[in-house]
Short mmCIF file of C-alpha atoms in Angstrom, two decimals:
data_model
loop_
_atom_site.label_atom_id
_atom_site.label_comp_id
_atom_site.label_asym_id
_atom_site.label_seq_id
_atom_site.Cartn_x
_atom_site.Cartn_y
_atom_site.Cartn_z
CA UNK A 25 -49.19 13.65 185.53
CA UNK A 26 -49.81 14.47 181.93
CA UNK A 27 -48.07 12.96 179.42
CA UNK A 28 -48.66 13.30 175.65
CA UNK A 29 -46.50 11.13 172.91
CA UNK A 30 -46.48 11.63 169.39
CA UNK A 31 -45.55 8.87 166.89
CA UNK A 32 -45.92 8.27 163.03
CA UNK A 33 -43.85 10.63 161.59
CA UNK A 34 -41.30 10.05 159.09
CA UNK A 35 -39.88 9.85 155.30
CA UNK A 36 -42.85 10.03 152.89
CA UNK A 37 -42.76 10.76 149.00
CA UNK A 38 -45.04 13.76 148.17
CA UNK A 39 -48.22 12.44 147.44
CA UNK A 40 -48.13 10.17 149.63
CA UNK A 41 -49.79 9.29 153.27
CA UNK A 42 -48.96 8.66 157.15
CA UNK A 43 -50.84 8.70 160.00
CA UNK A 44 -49.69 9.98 163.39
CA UNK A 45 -50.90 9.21 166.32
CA UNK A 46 -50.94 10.72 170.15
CA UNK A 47 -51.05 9.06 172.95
CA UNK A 48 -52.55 10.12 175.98
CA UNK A 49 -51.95 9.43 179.75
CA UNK A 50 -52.61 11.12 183.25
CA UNK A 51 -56.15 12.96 182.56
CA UNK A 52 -59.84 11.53 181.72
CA UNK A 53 -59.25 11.33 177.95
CA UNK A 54 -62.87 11.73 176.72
CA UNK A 55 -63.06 14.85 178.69
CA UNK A 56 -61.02 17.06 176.59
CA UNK A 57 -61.14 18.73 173.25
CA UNK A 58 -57.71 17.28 171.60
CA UNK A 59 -55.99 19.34 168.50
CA UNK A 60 -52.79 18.71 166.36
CA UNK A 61 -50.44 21.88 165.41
CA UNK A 62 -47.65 22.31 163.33
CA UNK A 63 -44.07 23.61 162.70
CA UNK A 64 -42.15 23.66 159.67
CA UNK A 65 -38.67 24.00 160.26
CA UNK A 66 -37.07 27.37 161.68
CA UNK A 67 -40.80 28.68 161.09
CA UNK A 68 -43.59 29.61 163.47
CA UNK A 69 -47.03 27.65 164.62
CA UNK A 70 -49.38 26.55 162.93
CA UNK A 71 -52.85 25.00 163.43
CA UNK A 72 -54.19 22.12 161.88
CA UNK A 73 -57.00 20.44 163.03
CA UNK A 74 -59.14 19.99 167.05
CA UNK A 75 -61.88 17.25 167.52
CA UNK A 76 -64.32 17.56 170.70
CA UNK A 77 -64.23 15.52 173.35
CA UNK A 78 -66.76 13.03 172.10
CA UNK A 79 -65.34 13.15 168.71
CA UNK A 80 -68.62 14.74 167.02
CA UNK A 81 -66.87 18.40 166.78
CA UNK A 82 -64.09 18.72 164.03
CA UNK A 83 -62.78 21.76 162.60
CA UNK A 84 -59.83 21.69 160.01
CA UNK A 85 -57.20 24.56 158.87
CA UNK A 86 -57.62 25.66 155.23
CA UNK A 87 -54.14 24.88 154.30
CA UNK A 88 -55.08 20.84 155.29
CA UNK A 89 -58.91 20.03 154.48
CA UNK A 90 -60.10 17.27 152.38
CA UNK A 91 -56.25 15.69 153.05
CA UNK A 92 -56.08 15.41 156.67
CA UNK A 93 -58.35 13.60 158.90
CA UNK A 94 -58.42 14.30 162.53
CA UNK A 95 -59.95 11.32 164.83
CA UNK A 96 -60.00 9.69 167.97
CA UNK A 97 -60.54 6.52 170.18
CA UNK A 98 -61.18 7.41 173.70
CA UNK A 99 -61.10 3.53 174.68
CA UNK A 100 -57.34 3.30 173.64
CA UNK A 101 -56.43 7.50 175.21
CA UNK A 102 -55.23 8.31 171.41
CA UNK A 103 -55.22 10.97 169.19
CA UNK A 104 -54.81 10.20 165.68
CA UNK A 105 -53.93 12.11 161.98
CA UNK A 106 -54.49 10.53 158.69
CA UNK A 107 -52.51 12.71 156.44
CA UNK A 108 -53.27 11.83 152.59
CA UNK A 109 -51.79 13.30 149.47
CA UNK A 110 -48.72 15.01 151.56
CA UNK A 111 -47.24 18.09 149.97
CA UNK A 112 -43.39 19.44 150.47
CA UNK A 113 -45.16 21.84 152.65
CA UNK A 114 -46.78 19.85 154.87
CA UNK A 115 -42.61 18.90 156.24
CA UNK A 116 -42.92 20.17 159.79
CA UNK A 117 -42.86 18.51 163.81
CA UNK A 118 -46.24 17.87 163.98
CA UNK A 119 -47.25 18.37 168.04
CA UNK A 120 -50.63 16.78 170.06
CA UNK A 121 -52.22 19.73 172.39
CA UNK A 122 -54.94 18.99 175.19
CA UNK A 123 -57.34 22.04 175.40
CA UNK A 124 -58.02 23.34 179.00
CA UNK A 125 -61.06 23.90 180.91
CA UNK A 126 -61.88 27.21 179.26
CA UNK A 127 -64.34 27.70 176.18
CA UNK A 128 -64.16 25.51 173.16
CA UNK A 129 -62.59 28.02 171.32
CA UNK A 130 -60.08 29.58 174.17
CA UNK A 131 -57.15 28.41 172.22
CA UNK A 132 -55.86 26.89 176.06
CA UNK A 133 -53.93 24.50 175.16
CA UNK A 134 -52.18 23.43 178.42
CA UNK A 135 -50.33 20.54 177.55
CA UNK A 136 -48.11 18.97 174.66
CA UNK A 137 -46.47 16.31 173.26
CA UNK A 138 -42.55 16.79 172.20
CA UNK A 139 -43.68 16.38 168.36
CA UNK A 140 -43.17 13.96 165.99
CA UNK A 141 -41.24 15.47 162.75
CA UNK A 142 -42.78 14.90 158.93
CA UNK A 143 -40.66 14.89 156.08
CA UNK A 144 -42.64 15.13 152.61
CA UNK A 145 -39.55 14.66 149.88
CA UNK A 146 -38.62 12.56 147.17
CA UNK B 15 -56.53 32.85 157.87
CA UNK B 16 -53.88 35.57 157.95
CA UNK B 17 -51.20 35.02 160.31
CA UNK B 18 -50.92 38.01 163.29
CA UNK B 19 -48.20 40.01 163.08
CA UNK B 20 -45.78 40.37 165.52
CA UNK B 21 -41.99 42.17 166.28
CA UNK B 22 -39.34 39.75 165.21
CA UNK B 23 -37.53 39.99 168.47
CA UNK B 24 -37.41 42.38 171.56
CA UNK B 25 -34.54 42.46 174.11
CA UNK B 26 -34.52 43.71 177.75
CA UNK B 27 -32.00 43.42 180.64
CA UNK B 28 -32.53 41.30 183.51
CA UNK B 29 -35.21 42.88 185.82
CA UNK B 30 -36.10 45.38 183.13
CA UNK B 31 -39.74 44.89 181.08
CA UNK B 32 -40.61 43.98 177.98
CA UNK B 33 -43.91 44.27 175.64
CA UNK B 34 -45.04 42.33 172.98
CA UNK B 35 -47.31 43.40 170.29
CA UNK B 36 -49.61 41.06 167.98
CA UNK B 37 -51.64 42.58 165.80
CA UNK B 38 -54.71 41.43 164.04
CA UNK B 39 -57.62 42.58 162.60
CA UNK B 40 -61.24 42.51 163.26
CA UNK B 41 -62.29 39.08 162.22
CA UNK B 42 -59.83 37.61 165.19
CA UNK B 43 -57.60 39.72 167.76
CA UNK B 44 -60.24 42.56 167.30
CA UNK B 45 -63.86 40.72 167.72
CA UNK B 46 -62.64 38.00 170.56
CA UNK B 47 -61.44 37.60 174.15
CA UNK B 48 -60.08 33.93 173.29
CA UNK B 49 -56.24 35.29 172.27
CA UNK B 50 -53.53 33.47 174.06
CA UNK B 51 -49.49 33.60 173.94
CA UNK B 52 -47.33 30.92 174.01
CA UNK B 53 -43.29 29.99 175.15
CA UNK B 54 -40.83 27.63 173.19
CA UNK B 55 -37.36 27.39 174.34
CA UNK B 56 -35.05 25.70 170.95
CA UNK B 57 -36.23 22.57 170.59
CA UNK B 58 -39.17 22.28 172.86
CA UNK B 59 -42.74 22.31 173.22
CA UNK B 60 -44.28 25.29 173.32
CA UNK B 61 -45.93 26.34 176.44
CA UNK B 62 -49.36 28.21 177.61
CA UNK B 63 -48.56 31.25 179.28
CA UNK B 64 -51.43 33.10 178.87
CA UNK B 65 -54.90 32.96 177.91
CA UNK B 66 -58.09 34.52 177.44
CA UNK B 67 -56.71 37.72 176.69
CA UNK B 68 -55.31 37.75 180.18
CA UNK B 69 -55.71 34.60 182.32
CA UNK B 70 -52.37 32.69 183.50
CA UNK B 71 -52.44 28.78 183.86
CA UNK B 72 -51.64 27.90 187.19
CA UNK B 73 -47.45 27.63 187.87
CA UNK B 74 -46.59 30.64 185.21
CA UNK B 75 -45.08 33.45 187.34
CA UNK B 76 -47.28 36.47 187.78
CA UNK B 77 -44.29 38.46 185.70
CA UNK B 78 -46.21 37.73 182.66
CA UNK B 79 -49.43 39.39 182.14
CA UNK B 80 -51.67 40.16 179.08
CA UNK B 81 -53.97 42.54 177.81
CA UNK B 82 -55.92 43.50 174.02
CA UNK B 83 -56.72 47.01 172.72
CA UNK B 84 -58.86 47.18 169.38
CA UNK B 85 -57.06 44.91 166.74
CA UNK B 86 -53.44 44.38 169.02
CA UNK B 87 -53.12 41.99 171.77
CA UNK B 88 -49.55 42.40 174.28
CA UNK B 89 -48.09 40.47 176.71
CA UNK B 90 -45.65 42.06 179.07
CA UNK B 91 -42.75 40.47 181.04
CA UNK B 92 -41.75 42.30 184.14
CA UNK B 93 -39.01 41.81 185.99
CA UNK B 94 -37.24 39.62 182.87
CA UNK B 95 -35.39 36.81 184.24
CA UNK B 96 -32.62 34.52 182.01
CA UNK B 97 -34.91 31.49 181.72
CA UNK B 98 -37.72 34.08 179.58
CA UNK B 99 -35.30 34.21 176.91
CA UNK B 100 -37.00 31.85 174.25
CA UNK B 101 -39.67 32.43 171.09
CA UNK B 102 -43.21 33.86 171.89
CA UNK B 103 -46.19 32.83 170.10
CA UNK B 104 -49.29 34.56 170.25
CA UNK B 105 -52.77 32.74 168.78
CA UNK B 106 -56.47 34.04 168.45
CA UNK B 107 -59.27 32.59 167.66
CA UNK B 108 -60.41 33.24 163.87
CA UNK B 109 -63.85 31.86 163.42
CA UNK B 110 -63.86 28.16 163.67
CA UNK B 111 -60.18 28.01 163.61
CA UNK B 112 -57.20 29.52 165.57
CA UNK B 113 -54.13 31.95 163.62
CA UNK B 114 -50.99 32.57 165.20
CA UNK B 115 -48.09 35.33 164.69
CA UNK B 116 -45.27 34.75 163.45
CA UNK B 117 -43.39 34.64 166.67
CA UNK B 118 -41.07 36.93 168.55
CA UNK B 119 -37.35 36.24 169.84
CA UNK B 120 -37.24 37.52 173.52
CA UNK B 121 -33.34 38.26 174.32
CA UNK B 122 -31.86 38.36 178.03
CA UNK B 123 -29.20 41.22 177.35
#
């Protein structure tokens, strides 16, 4: 069975950094495409970064590049998120998605983690 | 990356149908077949319904099907059920990244 867990999320002062991290059980890690979304509260979705399976293919929302860093370590099964200089609108649940079997760009994500929830305030 | 616009919320009675629009424009909905839709009961994760314009993951009930027409992409719920009432995301791809709408509230009159 799949099974997806966020962790890392928490208080941080705006300006600040955290990294999350998703762990990964139940499927052949290195296989998939891995991405993080978004969800500020009592708002919609919202994409943030997806790395390739082999870690060589990253692609980054607008709203997060040259702050977040999307990685991975397919010995340890985990996602990770280095968020730097955090912003009052970065405060959202921050959720791990596996991509499916279909093209790169599908947007299949078939599984996810319950989130981990980001608060950015001083 | 503008965000696709969908109805804030749609209601139905049970057994009845409901559509869901999400517009976009060319550079996402419009130019690509990769535009899927997504479930999230309160406090949950969301959930792949449909994908592809119009594939279903295996275990989602044939009820919910999808289609695209120029720039707006639907997804239809026949035969609504109690357990479809929740928020419904749809997503496209953009050109190297993925927009979503801005969600719709299905209600279970």
């Amino acid at each position: 069975e799949v099974h997806l867990l966020e962790s890392g999320g928490g208080l941080v002062q705006p300006g600040g950094s955290l990294r999350l991290s998703c762990a990964a059980s139940g499927f052949t890690f290195s296989n998939y495409a891995m991405s993080w979304f978004r969800q500020a509260p009592g708002k919609g979705l919202e994409w943030v970064s997806v790395i390739g399976g082999s870690g060589s293919s990253i692609y980054n929302a607008d709203s997060v590049k040259g702050r977040f860093t999307i990685s991975r370590d397919n010995s340890k099964n985990t996602l990770y998120l280095q968020m730097n200089s955090l912003r009052a609108e970065d405060t959202a649940v921050y959720f791990c998605a596996k991509r499916g079997m279909g093209d790169f760009w599908s947007g299949d994500f078939d599984y996810w983690g319950q989130g981990t929830l980001v608060t950015v305030s001083s | 990356q503008s965000a696709l616009t969908q109805p804030r919320s749609v209601s139905g009675s049970p057994g009845q149908s409901v559509t869901i629009s999400c517009t976009g424009a060319t550079n996402d909905v419009g130019d690509y077949n990769y535009v899927s839709w997504y479930q999230q009961h309160p406090g949950k994760a969301p959930k792949l319904m449909i994908f592809d314009v119009s594939k279903r993951p295996s275990g989602v009930p044939d009820r919910f099907s999808g289609s695209k027409s120029g720039n707006t992409a639907s997804l239809t719920i026949s035969g609504l059920q109690a357990e479809d009432e929740a928020d419904y995301y749809c997503c496209s791809y953009a050109g190297s990244s993925w927009v979503f709408g801005g969600g719709t509230k299905v209600t279970v009159l």
